[in-house]
């Protein structure tokens, strides 16, 4: 025949370093909670991909020995068999590399050890800027999942399911970045998978009057590099023509598991004298 009223505060803590940590007492009115002590150990990979795991994390690269400024495809996947609430996945932050987000997240379903999972896949393109070892930190997933224990509302016959926080850590990946080869003496270093060069002229006929411009469009396309990595082509005036180049235009396209850089240069040739 008595009413019991209470308030519960839930506070989630994430240790920043190893060692013994102290959680100080909380004061509420004239009462204090006890002081708590934690012994934080060294971090290990905790992807937990067993068949009874509701959530686990995977991460991988397509190569571990790229050339400097060469492309590395970095993929992270979150597998979950329960609802995720307020999920956040860390992104790679590297000092000596350029990181490019590869499109939007991809969502699909798959089977793992006989159990169905939803998958969120996120990809990045990484371009190491110096040779040597490059460490990609382990990705961290922070989220909440439903608790196994549910409580029932005695007045309205409703079931409330509590959520509990989880933190999963993937694997640290080390790249052995190769330097530019000694025999590569070219002015431009372009570690691309393929390179193509296109051009067209306007007008296309071979008759033109003095003072009428000819327009030349030149396009470079390369897989595995960005448009900014492509070299700038240099042109000079030739006998019988004045040359007027426009500023080169660069762009990068996201492809399936790859990128393609493009650079387009537009030039105007103005004939200054008749002849061939």
Coordinates of C-alpha atoms in Angstrom, one line a residue:
X1 CA 0.0 0.0 0.0
X2 CA 3.0 2.4 -0.3
X3 CA 4.2 4.4 -3.3
X4 CA 7.9 4.0 -4.2
X5 CA 9.3 6.7 -6.5
X6 CA 12.8 6.7 -7.8
X7 CA 15.0 8.4 -10.5
X8 CA 17.8 6.6 -12.3
X9 CA 20.8 8.3 -14.0
X10 CA 22.7 6.3 -16.6
X11 CA 26.2 7.6 -17.5
X12 CA 28.4 6.0 -20.1
X13 CA 32.1 6.3 -19.6
X14 CA 34.8 5.5 -22.2
X15 CA 38.4 5.3 -20.8
X16 CA 41.0 7.4 -22.7
X17 CA 44.1 5.6 -21.5
X18 CA 45.3 2.5 -19.6
X19 CA 46.0 2.3 -15.9
X20 CA 44.0 2.7 -12.7
X21 CA 41.2 5.3 -13.1
X22 CA 39.1 6.8 -10.3
X23 CA 35.4 7.6 -10.8
X24 CA 34.6 10.3 -8.1
X25 CA 31.5 10.3 -5.9
X26 CA 28.4 12.0 -7.2
X27 CA 26.5 14.2 -4.7
X28 CA 22.7 14.3 -4.9
X29 CA 21.1 16.4 -2.1
X30 CA 22.9 15.3 1.0
X31 CA 23.8 11.8 -0.3
X32 CA 27.0 10.6 -2.0
X33 CA 27.6 7.6 -4.2
X34 CA 30.7 5.6 -3.4
X35 CA 34.0 6.2 -5.2
X36 CA 34.7 3.6 -7.9
X37 CA 38.1 2.4 -9.2
X38 CA 38.7 0.9 -12.7
X39 CA 41.7 -1.0 -13.9
X40 CA 41.9 -0.3 -17.7
X41 CA 44.0 -2.7 -19.7
X42 CA 45.6 -2.4 -23.2
X43 CA 43.1 -2.4 -26.1
X44 CA 42.8 -5.4 -28.3
X45 CA 40.8 -6.0 -31.4
X46 CA 37.2 -6.8 -30.4
X47 CA 35.2 -7.6 -33.5
X48 CA 33.4 -10.6 -32.0
X49 CA 32.2 -12.3 -35.2
X50 CA 30.9 -15.5 -33.6
X51 CA 27.6 -17.0 -34.6
X52 CA 25.9 -15.8 -31.4
X53 CA 27.2 -12.2 -31.6
X54 CA 24.4 -9.7 -32.4
X55 CA 26.9 -7.0 -33.6
X56 CA 30.4 -7.2 -35.0
X57 CA 32.8 -5.1 -37.1
X58 CA 35.1 -5.8 -40.0
X59 CA 37.7 -3.7 -41.8
X60 CA 40.1 -4.4 -44.6
X61 CA 42.3 -2.9 -47.3
X62 CA 42.7 -4.1 -50.9
X63 CA 46.5 -3.9 -50.7
X64 CA 49.1 -3.5 -47.9
X65 CA 52.1 -2.4 -50.1
X66 CA 51.0 0.5 -52.2
X67 CA 53.4 3.0 -53.9
X68 CA 53.6 6.4 -52.4
X69 CA 50.6 8.5 -53.6
X70 CA 49.0 5.3 -54.9
X71 CA 45.4 4.4 -54.1
X72 CA 44.4 2.1 -51.2
X73 CA 40.7 1.0 -50.9
X74 CA 39.8 0.9 -47.2
X75 CA 36.5 -0.8 -46.3
X76 CA 34.6 -1.0 -43.0
X77 CA 31.5 -3.2 -42.5
X78 CA 29.1 -3.3 -39.5
X79 CA 27.2 -6.5 -39.1
X80 CA 24.1 -6.4 -36.9
X81 CA 21.3 -8.8 -36.1
X82 CA 19.5 -6.4 -33.7
X83 CA 18.4 -2.8 -34.0
X84 CA 21.2 -0.3 -33.6
X85 CA 20.3 2.9 -31.8
X86 CA 22.4 6.1 -32.0
X87 CA 25.2 4.3 -33.9
X88 CA 28.4 6.1 -34.9
X89 CA 31.4 4.8 -36.7
X90 CA 34.8 6.5 -36.5
X91 CA 36.5 7.5 -39.7
X92 CA 40.3 7.1 -40.5
X93 CA 42.3 10.2 -39.7
X94 CA 45.9 10.1 -40.9
X95 CA 48.6 12.8 -40.8
X96 CA 50.7 11.6 -43.8
X97 CA 47.9 10.5 -46.2
X98 CA 45.0 12.0 -48.1
X99 CA 41.7 10.4 -47.2
X100 CA 38.7 10.5 -49.6
X101 CA 35.2 9.3 -48.7
X102 CA 34.0 6.9 -51.4
X103 CA 30.4 7.7 -52.1
X104 CA 27.5 6.9 -49.7
X105 CA 27.1 4.0 -47.3
X106 CA 26.0 0.7 -48.9
X107 CA 23.4 -1.4 -47.0
X108 CA 22.5 -5.0 -47.7
X109 CA 21.8 -8.3 -46.1
X110 CA 24.0 -11.4 -45.8
X111 CA 24.4 -14.7 -44.0
X112 CA 27.2 -15.3 -41.6
X113 CA 27.7 -18.7 -40.0
X114 CA 24.1 -19.5 -40.8
X115 CA 22.7 -16.4 -39.2
X116 CA 21.1 -13.4 -41.2
X117 CA 22.7 -10.0 -40.7
X118 CA 22.1 -6.5 -41.9
X119 CA 25.3 -4.9 -43.2
X120 CA 26.4 -1.3 -43.5
X121 CA 29.5 -0.9 -45.6
X122 CA 31.5 2.3 -45.8
X123 CA 34.6 2.8 -48.0
X124 CA 37.4 5.3 -48.2
X125 CA 40.2 5.9 -50.7
X126 CA 43.6 6.5 -49.0
X127 CA 46.6 8.1 -50.7
X128 CA 49.8 7.7 -48.6
X129 CA 52.0 10.8 -49.1
X130 CA 55.3 9.5 -47.7
X131 CA 57.0 6.0 -48.0
X132 CA 57.5 3.7 -45.0
X133 CA 55.0 2.3 -42.5
X134 CA 51.6 3.9 -42.3
X135 CA 49.3 2.8 -39.5
X136 CA 45.5 3.1 -40.0
X137 CA 44.0 3.3 -36.5
X138 CA 41.3 0.7 -35.6
X139 CA 37.8 1.8 -36.3
X140 CA 35.5 2.2 -33.3
X141 CA 31.7 1.6 -33.3
X142 CA 29.7 3.2 -30.6
X143 CA 26.0 2.3 -30.4
X144 CA 23.2 1.0 -28.3
X145 CA 21.4 -2.3 -28.6
X146 CA 18.3 -3.7 -26.8
X147 CA 18.7 -5.3 -23.4
X148 CA 17.7 -8.9 -23.0
X149 CA 15.6 -8.1 -20.0
X150 CA 12.3 -6.2 -20.5
X151 CA 10.1 -4.5 -17.9
X152 CA 6.3 -4.5 -18.1
X153 CA 4.1 -1.5 -17.3
X154 CA 1.5 -2.7 -14.7
X155 CA -1.0 -0.1 -15.6
X156 CA -1.1 -0.1 -19.4
X157 CA 0.3 -3.7 -20.1
X158 CA 3.1 -2.3 -22.1
X159 CA 6.6 -3.8 -22.4
X160 CA 9.6 -1.4 -22.2
X161 CA 12.9 -2.6 -23.5
X162 CA 16.0 -0.9 -22.2
X163 CA 19.0 -0.2 -24.4
X164 CA 22.6 -0.8 -23.3
X165 CA 25.7 0.9 -24.8
X166 CA 28.3 -1.1 -26.7
X167 CA 31.7 -0.2 -28.1
X168 CA 33.4 -2.4 -30.7
X169 CA 36.9 -1.9 -32.0
X170 CA 38.1 -3.3 -35.3
X171 CA 41.7 -4.1 -36.4
X172 CA 44.6 -1.8 -36.8
X173 CA 46.0 -2.0 -40.4
X174 CA 49.7 -1.2 -41.2
X175 CA 50.6 -0.3 -44.8
X176 CA 54.2 -0.7 -46.1
X177 CA 54.3 2.2 -48.5
X178 CA 56.9 1.7 -51.3
X179 CA 58.8 4.7 -52.5
X180 CA 59.0 5.9 -56.1
X181 CA 61.2 3.5 -58.1
X182 CA 64.8 4.6 -58.7
X183 CA 64.4 4.0 -62.4
X184 CA 61.4 6.3 -62.6
X185 CA 63.1 9.5 -63.9
X186 CA 60.0 11.1 -65.5
X187 CA 59.1 14.6 -64.3
X188 CA 55.6 13.4 -63.3
X189 CA 54.9 10.5 -60.9
X190 CA 51.5 9.0 -61.6
X191 CA 50.9 5.6 -59.8
X192 CA 47.7 4.9 -61.8
X193 CA 46.1 1.6 -62.8
X194 CA 45.6 2.9 -66.4
X195 CA 45.9 6.1 -68.3
X196 CA 44.1 7.3 -71.5
X197 CA 44.5 10.4 -73.6
X198 CA 41.8 11.8 -75.8
X199 CA 41.6 14.9 -78.1
X200 CA 39.2 16.4 -80.6
X201 CA 39.3 19.5 -82.8
X202 CA 36.6 22.0 -83.7
X203 CA 36.0 22.5 -86.6
X204 CA 36.9 19.1 -87.8
X205 CA 37.7 20.1 -91.4
X206 CA 41.2 21.0 -92.6
X207 CA 40.3 24.3 -94.1
X208 CA 40.4 27.5 -91.9
X209 CA 40.8 31.2 -92.6
X210 CA 43.3 33.5 -91.1
X211 CA 41.8 34.9 -87.9
X212 CA 39.3 32.1 -87.4
X213 CA 40.2 30.1 -84.3
X214 CA 40.7 26.3 -84.0
X215 CA 39.6 24.8 -80.7
X216 CA 41.5 21.7 -79.3
X217 CA 40.1 19.8 -76.4
X218 CA 42.5 17.4 -74.6
X219 CA 41.3 15.0 -71.9
X220 CA 43.4 12.7 -69.6
X221 CA 41.6 9.9 -67.8
X222 CA 43.3 7.7 -65.2
X223 CA 42.1 4.9 -62.9
X224 CA 43.2 4.9 -59.3
X225 CA 44.1 8.6 -58.9
X226 CA 42.2 11.8 -58.4
X227 CA 41.9 14.5 -61.0
X228 CA 44.3 16.8 -59.0
X229 CA 47.0 14.2 -59.3
X230 CA 47.0 14.3 -63.1
X231 CA 49.8 16.4 -64.7
X232 CA 49.4 19.8 -66.4
X233 CA 50.3 19.6 -70.0
X234 CA 52.4 22.4 -71.3
X235 CA 52.1 24.0 -74.8
X236 CA 53.9 26.8 -76.6
X237 CA 53.2 28.9 -79.7
X238 CA 54.1 27.3 -83.0
X239 CA 54.9 29.0 -86.4
X240 CA 51.8 30.4 -87.9
X241 CA 49.6 30.3 -84.8
X242 CA 48.9 32.2 -81.6
X243 CA 48.0 29.9 -78.7
X244 CA 45.4 30.8 -76.1
X245 CA 45.0 28.0 -73.4
X246 CA 42.2 28.0 -70.9
X247 CA 42.6 26.9 -67.3
X248 CA 42.6 23.1 -67.0
X249 CA 39.5 21.6 -65.3
X250 CA 39.9 18.6 -62.9
X251 CA 37.3 16.3 -61.4
X252 CA 37.1 12.9 -59.7
X253 CA 34.4 10.2 -60.3
X254 CA 33.5 7.6 -57.8
X255 CA 33.4 4.1 -59.4
X256 CA 32.6 0.7 -57.9
X257 CA 35.6 0.0 -55.6
X258 CA 37.7 2.6 -57.5
X259 CA 38.0 6.2 -58.6
X260 CA 38.7 7.8 -61.9
X261 CA 40.5 11.1 -62.2
X262 CA 39.9 13.4 -65.2
X263 CA 41.6 16.6 -66.4
X264 CA 40.5 18.5 -69.5
X265 CA 42.4 21.3 -71.2
X266 CA 40.9 23.6 -73.8
X267 CA 43.1 25.5 -76.2
X268 CA 42.4 28.0 -79.0
X269 CA 44.8 28.2 -82.0
X270 CA 44.6 31.4 -83.9
X271 CA 46.1 31.3 -87.5
X272 CA 48.3 34.3 -88.2
X273 CA 49.3 33.6 -91.8
X274 CA 48.1 31.6 -94.7
X275 CA 49.7 28.3 -95.9
X276 CA 49.9 24.7 -94.8

